[in-house]
PDB file of C-alpha atoms in Angstrom:
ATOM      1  CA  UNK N1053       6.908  15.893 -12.317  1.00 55.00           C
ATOM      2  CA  UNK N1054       4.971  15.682  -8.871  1.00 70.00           C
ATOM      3  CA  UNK N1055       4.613  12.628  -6.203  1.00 92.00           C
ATOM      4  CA  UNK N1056       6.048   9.587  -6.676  1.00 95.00           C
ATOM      5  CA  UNK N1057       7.178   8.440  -9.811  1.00 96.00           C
ATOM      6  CA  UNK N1058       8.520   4.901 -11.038  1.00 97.00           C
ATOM      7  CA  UNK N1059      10.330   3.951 -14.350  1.00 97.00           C
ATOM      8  CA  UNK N1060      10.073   1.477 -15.961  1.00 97.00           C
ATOM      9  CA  UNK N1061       6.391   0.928 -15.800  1.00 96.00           C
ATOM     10  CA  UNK N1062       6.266  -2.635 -17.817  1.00 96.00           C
ATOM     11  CA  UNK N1063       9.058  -5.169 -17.680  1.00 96.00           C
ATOM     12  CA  UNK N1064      10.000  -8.361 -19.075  1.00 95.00           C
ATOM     13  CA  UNK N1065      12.907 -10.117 -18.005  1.00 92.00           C
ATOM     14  CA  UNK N1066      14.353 -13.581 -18.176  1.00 90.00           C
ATOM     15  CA  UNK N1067      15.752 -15.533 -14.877  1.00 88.00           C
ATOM     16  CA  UNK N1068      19.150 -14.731 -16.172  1.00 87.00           C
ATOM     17  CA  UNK N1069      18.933 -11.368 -16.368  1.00 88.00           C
ATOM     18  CA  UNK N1070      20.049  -8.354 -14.265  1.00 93.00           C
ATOM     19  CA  UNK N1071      18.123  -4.981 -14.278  1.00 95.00           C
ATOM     20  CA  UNK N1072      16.842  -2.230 -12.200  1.00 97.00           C
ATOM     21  CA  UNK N1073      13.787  -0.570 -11.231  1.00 98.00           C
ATOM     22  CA  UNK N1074      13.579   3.401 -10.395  1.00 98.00           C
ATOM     23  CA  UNK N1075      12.110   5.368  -7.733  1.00 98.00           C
ATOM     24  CA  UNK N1076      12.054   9.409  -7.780  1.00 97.00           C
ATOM     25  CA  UNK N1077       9.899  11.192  -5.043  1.00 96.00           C
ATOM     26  CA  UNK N1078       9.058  15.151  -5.601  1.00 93.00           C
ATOM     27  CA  UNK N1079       8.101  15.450  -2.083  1.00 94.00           C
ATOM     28  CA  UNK N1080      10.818  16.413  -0.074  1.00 94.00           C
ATOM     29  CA  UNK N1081       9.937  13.149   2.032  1.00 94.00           C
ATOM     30  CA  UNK N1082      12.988  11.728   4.069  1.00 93.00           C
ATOM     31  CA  UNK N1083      11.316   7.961   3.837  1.00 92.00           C
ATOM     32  CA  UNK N1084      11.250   5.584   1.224  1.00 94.00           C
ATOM     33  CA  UNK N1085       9.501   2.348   1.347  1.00 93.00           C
ATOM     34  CA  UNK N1086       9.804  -0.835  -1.589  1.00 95.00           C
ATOM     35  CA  UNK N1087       6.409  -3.114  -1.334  1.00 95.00           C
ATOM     36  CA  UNK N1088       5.244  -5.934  -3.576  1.00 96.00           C
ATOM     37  CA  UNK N1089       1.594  -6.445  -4.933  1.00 94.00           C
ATOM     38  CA  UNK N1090       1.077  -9.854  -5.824  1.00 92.00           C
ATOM     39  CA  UNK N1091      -2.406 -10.919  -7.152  1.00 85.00           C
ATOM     40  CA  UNK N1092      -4.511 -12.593  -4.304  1.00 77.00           C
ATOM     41  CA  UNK N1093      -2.095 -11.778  -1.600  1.00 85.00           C
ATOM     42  CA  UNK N1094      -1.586  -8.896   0.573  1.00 86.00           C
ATOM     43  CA  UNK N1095       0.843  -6.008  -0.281  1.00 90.00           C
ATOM     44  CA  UNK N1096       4.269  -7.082   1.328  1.00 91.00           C
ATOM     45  CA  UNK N1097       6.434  -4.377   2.858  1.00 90.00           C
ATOM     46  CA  UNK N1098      10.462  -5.351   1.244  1.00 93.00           C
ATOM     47  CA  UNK N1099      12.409  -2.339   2.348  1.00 92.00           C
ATOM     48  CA  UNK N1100      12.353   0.807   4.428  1.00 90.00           C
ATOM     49  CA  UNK N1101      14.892   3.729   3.818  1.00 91.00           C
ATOM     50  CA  UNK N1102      14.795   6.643   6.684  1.00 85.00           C
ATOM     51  CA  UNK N1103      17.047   9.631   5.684  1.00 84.00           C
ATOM     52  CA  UNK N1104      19.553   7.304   3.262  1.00 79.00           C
ATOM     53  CA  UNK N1105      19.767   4.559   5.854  1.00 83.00           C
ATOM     54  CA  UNK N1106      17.989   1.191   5.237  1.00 83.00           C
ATOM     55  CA  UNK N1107      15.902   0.434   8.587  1.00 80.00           C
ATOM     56  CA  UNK N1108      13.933  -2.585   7.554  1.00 79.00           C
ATOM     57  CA  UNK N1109      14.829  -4.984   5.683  1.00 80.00           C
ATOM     58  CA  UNK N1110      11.731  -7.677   5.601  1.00 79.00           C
ATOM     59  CA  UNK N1111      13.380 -11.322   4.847  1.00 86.00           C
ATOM     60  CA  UNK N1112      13.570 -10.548   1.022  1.00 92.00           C
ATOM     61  CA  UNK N1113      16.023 -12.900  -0.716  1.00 93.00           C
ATOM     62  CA  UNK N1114      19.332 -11.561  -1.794  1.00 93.00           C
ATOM     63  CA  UNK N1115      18.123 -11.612  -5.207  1.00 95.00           C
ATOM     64  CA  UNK N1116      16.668  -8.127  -4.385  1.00 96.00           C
ATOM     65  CA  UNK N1117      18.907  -5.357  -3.634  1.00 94.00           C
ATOM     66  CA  UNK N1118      18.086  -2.145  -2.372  1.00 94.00           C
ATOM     67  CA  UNK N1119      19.793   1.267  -2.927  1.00 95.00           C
ATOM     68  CA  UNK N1120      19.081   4.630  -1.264  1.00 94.00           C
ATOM     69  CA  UNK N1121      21.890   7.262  -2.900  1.00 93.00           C
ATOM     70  CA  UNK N1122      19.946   9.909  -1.674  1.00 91.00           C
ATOM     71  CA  UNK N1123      16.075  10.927  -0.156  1.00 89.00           C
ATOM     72  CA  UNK N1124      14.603  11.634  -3.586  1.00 94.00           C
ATOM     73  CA  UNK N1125      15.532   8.722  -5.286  1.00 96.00           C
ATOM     74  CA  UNK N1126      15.341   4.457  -4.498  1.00 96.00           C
ATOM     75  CA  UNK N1127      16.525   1.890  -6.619  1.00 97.00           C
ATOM     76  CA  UNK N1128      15.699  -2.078  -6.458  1.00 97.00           C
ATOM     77  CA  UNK N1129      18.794  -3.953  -8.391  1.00 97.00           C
ATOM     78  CA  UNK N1130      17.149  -7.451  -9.538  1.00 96.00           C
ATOM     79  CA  UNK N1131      19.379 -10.316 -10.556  1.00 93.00           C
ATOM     80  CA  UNK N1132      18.954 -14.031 -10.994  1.00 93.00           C
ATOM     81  CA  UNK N1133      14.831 -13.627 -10.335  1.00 93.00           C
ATOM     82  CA  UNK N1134      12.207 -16.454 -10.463  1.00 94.00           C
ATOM     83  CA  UNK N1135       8.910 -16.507 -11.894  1.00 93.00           C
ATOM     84  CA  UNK N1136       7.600 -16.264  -8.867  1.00 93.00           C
ATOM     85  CA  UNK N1137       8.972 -12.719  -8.258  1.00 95.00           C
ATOM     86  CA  UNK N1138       6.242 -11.729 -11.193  1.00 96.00           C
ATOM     87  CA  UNK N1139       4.674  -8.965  -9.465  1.00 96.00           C
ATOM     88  CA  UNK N1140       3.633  -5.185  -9.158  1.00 96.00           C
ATOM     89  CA  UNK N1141       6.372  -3.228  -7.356  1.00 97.00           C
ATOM     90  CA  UNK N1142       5.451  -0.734  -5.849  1.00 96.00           C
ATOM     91  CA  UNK N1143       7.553   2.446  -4.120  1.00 97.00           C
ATOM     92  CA  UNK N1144       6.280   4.626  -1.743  1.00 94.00           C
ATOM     93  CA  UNK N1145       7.262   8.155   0.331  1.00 94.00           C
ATOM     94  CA  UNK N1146       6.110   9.453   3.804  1.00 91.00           C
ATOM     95  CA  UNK N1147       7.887  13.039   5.360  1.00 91.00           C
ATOM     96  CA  UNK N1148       9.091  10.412   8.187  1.00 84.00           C
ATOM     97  CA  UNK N1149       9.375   6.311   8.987  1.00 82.00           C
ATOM     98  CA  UNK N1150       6.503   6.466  10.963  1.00 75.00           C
ATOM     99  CA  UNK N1151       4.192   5.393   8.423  1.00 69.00           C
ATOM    100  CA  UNK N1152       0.533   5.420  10.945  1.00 70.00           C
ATOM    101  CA  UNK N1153       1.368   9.252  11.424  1.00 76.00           C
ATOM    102  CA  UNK N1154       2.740  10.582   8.045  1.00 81.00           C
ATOM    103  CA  UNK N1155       0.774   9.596   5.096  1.00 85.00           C
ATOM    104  CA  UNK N1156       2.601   7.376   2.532  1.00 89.00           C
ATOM    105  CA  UNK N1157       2.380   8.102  -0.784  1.00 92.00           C
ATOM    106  CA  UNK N1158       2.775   5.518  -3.691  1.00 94.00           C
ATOM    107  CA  UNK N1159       3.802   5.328  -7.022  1.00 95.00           C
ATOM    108  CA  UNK N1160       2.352   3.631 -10.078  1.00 94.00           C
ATOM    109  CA  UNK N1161       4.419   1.030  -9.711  1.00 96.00           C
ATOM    110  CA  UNK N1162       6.373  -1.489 -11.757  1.00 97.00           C
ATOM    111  CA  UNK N1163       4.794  -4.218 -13.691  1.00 96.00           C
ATOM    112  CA  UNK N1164       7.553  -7.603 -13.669  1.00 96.00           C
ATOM    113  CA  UNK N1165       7.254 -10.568 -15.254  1.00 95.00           C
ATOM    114  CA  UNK N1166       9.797 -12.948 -14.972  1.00 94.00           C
ATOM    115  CA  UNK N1167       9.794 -15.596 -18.062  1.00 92.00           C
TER     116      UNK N1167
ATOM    117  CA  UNK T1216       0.591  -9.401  15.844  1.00 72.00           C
ATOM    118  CA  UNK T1217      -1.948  -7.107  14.126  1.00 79.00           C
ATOM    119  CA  UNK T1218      -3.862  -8.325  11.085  1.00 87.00           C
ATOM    120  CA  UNK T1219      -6.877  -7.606   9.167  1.00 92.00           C
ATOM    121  CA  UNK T1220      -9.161  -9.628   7.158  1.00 95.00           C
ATOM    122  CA  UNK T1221     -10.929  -8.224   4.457  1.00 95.00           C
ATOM    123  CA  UNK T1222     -14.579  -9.824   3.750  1.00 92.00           C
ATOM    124  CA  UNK T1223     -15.316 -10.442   0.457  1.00 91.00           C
ATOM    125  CA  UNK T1224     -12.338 -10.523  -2.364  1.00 92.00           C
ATOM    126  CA  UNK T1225     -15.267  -9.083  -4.726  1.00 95.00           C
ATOM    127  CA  UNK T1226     -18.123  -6.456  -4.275  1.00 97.00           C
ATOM    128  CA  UNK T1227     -20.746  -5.302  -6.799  1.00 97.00           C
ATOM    129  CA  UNK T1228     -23.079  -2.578  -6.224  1.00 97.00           C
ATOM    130  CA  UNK T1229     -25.442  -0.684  -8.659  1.00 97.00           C
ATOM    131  CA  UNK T1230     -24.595   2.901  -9.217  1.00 97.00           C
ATOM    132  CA  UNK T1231     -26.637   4.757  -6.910  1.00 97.00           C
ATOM    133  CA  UNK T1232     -26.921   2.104  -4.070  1.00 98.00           C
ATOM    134  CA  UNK T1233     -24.522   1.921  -0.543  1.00 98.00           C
ATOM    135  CA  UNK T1234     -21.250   1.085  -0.596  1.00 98.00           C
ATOM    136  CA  UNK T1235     -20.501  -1.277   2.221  1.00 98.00           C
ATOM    137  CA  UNK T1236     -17.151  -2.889   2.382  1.00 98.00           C
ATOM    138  CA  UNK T1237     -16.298  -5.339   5.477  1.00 98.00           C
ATOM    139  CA  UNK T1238     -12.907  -5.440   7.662  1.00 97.00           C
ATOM    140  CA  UNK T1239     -12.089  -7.208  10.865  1.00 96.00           C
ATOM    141  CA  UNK T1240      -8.496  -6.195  12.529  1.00 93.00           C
ATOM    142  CA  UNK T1241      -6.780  -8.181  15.668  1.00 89.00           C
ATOM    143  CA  UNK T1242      -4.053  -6.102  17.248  1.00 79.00           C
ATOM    144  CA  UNK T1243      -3.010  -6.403  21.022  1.00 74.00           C
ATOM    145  CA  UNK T1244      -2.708  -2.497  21.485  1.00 75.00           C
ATOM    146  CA  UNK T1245      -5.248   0.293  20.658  1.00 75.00           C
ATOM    147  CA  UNK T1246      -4.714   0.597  17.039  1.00 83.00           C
ATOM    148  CA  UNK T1247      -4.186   2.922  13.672  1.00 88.00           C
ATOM    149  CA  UNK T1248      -6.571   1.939  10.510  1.00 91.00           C
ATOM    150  CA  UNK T1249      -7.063   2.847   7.428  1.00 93.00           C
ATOM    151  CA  UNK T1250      -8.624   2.668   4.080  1.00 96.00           C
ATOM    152  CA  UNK T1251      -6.250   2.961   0.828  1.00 96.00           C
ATOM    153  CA  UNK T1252      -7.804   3.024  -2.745  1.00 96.00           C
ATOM    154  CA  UNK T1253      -5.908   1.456  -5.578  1.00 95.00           C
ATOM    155  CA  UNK T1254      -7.641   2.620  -9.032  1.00 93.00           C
ATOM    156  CA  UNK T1255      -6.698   0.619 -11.999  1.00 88.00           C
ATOM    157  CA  UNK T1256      -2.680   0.828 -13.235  1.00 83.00           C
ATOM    158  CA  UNK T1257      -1.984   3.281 -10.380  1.00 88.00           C
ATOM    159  CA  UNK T1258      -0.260   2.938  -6.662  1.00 90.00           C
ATOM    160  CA  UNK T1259      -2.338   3.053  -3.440  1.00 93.00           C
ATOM    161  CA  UNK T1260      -3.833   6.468  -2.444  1.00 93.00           C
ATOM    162  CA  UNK T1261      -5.083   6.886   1.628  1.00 93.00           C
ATOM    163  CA  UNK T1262      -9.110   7.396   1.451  1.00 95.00           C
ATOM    164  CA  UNK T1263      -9.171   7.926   5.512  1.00 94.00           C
ATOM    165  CA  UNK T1264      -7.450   6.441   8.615  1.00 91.00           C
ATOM    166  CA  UNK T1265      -8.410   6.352  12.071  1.00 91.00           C
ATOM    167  CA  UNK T1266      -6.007   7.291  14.872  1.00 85.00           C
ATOM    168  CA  UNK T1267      -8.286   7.128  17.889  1.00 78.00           C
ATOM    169  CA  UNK T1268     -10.209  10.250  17.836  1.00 77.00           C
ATOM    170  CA  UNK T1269     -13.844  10.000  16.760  1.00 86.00           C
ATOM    171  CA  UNK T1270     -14.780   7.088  16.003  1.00 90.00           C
ATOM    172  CA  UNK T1271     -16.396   8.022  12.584  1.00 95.00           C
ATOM    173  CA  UNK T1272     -14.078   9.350  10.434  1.00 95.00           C
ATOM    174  CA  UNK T1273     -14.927  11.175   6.773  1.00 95.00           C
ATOM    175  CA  UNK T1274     -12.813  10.751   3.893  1.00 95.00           C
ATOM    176  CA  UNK T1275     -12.576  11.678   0.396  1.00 94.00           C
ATOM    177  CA  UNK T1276     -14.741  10.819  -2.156  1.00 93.00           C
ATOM    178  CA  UNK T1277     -17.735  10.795   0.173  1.00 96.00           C
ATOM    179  CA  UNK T1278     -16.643   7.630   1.748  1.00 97.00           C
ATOM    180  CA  UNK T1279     -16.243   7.307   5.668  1.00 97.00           C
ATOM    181  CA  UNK T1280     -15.872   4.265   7.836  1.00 97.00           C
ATOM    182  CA  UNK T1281     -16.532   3.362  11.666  1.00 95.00           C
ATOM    183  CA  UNK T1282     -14.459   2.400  14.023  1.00 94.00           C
ATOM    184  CA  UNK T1283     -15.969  -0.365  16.105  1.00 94.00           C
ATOM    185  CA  UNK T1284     -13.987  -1.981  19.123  1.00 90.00           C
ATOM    186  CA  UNK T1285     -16.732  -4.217  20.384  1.00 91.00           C
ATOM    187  CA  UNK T1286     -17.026  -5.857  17.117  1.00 93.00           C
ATOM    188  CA  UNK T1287     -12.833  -5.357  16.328  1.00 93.00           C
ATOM    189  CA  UNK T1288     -14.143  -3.664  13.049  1.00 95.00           C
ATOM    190  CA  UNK T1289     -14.101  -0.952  10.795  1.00 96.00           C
ATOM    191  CA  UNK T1290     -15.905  -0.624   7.708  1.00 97.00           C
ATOM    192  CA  UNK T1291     -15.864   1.655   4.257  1.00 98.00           C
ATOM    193  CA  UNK T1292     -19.128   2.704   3.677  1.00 98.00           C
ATOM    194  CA  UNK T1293     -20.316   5.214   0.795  1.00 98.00           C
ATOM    195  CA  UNK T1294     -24.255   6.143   0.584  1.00 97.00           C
ATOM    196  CA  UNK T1295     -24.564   6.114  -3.285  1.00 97.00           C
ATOM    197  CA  UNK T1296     -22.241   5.017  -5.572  1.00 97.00           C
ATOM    198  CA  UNK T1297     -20.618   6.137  -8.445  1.00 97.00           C
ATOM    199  CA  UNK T1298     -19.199   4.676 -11.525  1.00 97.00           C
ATOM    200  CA  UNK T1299     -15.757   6.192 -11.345  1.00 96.00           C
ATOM    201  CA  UNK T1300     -15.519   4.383  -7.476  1.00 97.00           C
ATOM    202  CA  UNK T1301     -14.886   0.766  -9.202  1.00 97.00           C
ATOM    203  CA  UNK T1302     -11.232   0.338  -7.867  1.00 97.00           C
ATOM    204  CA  UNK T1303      -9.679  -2.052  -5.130  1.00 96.00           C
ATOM    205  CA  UNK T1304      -9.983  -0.944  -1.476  1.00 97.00           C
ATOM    206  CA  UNK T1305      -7.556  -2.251   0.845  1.00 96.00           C
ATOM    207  CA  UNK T1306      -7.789  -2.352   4.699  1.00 96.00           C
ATOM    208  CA  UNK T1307      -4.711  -1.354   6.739  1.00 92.00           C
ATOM    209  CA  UNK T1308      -3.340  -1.553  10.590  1.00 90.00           C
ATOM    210  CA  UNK T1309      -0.619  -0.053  12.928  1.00 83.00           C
ATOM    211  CA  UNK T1310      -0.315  -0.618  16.502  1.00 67.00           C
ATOM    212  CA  UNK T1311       0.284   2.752  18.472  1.00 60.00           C
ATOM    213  CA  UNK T1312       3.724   0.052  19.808  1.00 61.00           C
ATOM    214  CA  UNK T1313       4.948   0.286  16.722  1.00 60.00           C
ATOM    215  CA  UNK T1314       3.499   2.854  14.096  1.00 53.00           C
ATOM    216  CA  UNK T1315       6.679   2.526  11.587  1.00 66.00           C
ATOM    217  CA  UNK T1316       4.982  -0.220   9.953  1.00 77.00           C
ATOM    218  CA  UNK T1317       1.422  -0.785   8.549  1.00 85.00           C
ATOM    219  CA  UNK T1318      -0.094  -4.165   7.462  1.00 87.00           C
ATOM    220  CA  UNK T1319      -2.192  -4.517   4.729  1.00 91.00           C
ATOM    221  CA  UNK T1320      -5.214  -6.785   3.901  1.00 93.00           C
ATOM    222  CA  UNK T1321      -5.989  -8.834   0.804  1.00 93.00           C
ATOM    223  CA  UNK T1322      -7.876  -5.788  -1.083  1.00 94.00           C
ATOM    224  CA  UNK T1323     -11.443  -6.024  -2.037  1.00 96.00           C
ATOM    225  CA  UNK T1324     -12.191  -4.974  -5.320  1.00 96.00           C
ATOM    226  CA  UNK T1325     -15.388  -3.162  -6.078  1.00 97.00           C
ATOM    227  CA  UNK T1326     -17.439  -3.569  -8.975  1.00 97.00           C
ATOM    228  CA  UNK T1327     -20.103  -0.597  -9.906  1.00 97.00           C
ATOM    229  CA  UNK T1328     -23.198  -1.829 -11.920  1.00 96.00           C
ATOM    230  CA  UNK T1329     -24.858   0.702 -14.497  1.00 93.00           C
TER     231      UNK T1329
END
C-alpha cells in the first residue's frame, strides 16, 4: 500500500450507533489532518495531529472523537451521530503541520450516511 | 480572515477548448494559493500553489494559474481540454501569519463536452 489510505470506504450507520473510521499514511509524514466534504459547502478542517499530539481541534461536537496512537495511523470514533453528519470524510498527511509549505496528501475518503 | 470565492459551482467546456476557472481570495497578509483537483470517488490531489515567487505558476496536467494582486485573483487556466480533466477543482488560501492552516473554497466542478 502507498499514500494515504482510508477503511471503510462506504458506511451506513444509524443515530444510535457507535463505529470508527481508519486512517493509515505510508508516508513517513509526522501530520495528520481529519476534514469533512459536505455537498455544496466548503471542505471543513475537524482535526490536526502534529507528531501524536492533537493541535487543532476546530469546534467539532463531542460526537466526534479523534485518536492519534501513532504518526502512521488516525482514527475518528463516531457515536450518537445525526443525519446531518452525512458526509465524505476525508484524512489527509503532510511531512509537517505547516500545511502552505508541505504538501498535504489525501485519502479517498469515507462515504457516511447517517439514517 | 482569508477566504476565497469560487465563481461558478459548474463549468462546461468542449474538449479541445480553454479551460478557465475563476477565484477571488481576501486575506490581510501576502498570501499562499492553490489549486487541488478532486477526481470522482478519490481525495484531493494539489494541481499547483503559489507561494510568492513568479507570479505564473505551471502545474500538472498542463494546467497553470496567475496570480493577480490588483484584481485579488488567481485563476486555473488549461489551453485545450481533455476528457479525462472532468473532476472538481477547488481553490485554496494560507496567510504567510499563519501557514498551518489552509481554507478551502466551494469547488467548481468541470464538465468536458465531446
Amino acid at each position: 500500500e502507498t499514500g494515504v489510505t482510508q477503511t471503510p470506504r462506504h458506511l451506513v450507520m444509524g443515530m444510535t450507533n457507535k463505529k470508527s473510521l481508519k486512517c493509515e499514511q505510508h508516508l513517513g509524514h509526522n501530520a495528520m489532518y481529519w476534514y469533512k466534504q459536505s455537498a455544496k459547502k466548503p471542505l471543513e478542517l475537524m482535526f490536526v495531529y502534529n507528531f501524536k499530539e492533537q493541535t487543532e481541534n476546530n469546534s467539532v461536537p463531542s460526537r466526534f472523537s479523534p485518536e492519534c496512537p501513532n504518526s502512521s495511523h488516525l482514527f475518528l470514533h463516531l457515536h450518537t451521530l445525526q443525519p446531518e453528519d452525512s458526509a465524505l470524510y476525508l484524512c489527509a498527511s503532510s511531512q509537517e503541520q505547516r500545511a502552505a509549505t508541505y504538501e498535504q496528501y489525501f485519502g479517498p475518503g469515507t462515504r457516511l450516511t447517517v439514517t | 480572515a482569508q477566504s476565497v470565492t469560487q465563481l461558478g459551482s459548474h463549468v462546461s467546456v468542449s474538449e479541445g477548448a480553454l479551460v478557465l476557472l475563476r477565484c477571488n481570495y481576501s486575506s490581510s497578509v501576502p498570501p499562499y494559493l492553490f489549486w487541488y483537483v478532486q477526481y470522482p470517488n478519490q481525495g484531493l490531489q494539489l494541481l499547483l500553489k503559489y507561494t510568492s515567487a513568479a507570479t505564473l505558476v505551471k502545474g500538472i496536467n498542463g494546467f497553470e494559474a496567475e496570480f493577480k494582486k490588483s484584481e485579488t485573483s488567481f485563476h486555473l487556466t488549461k489551453p485545450s481540454a481533455h476528457m479525462s480533466d472532468a473532476a472538481e477543482y477547488f481553490c485554496a488560501v494560507s496567510d504567510l501569519g499563519r501557514d498551518d492552516k489552509i481554507i478551502f473554497g466551494k469547488g467548481t466542478r468541470l464538465h468536458i463536452l465531446p
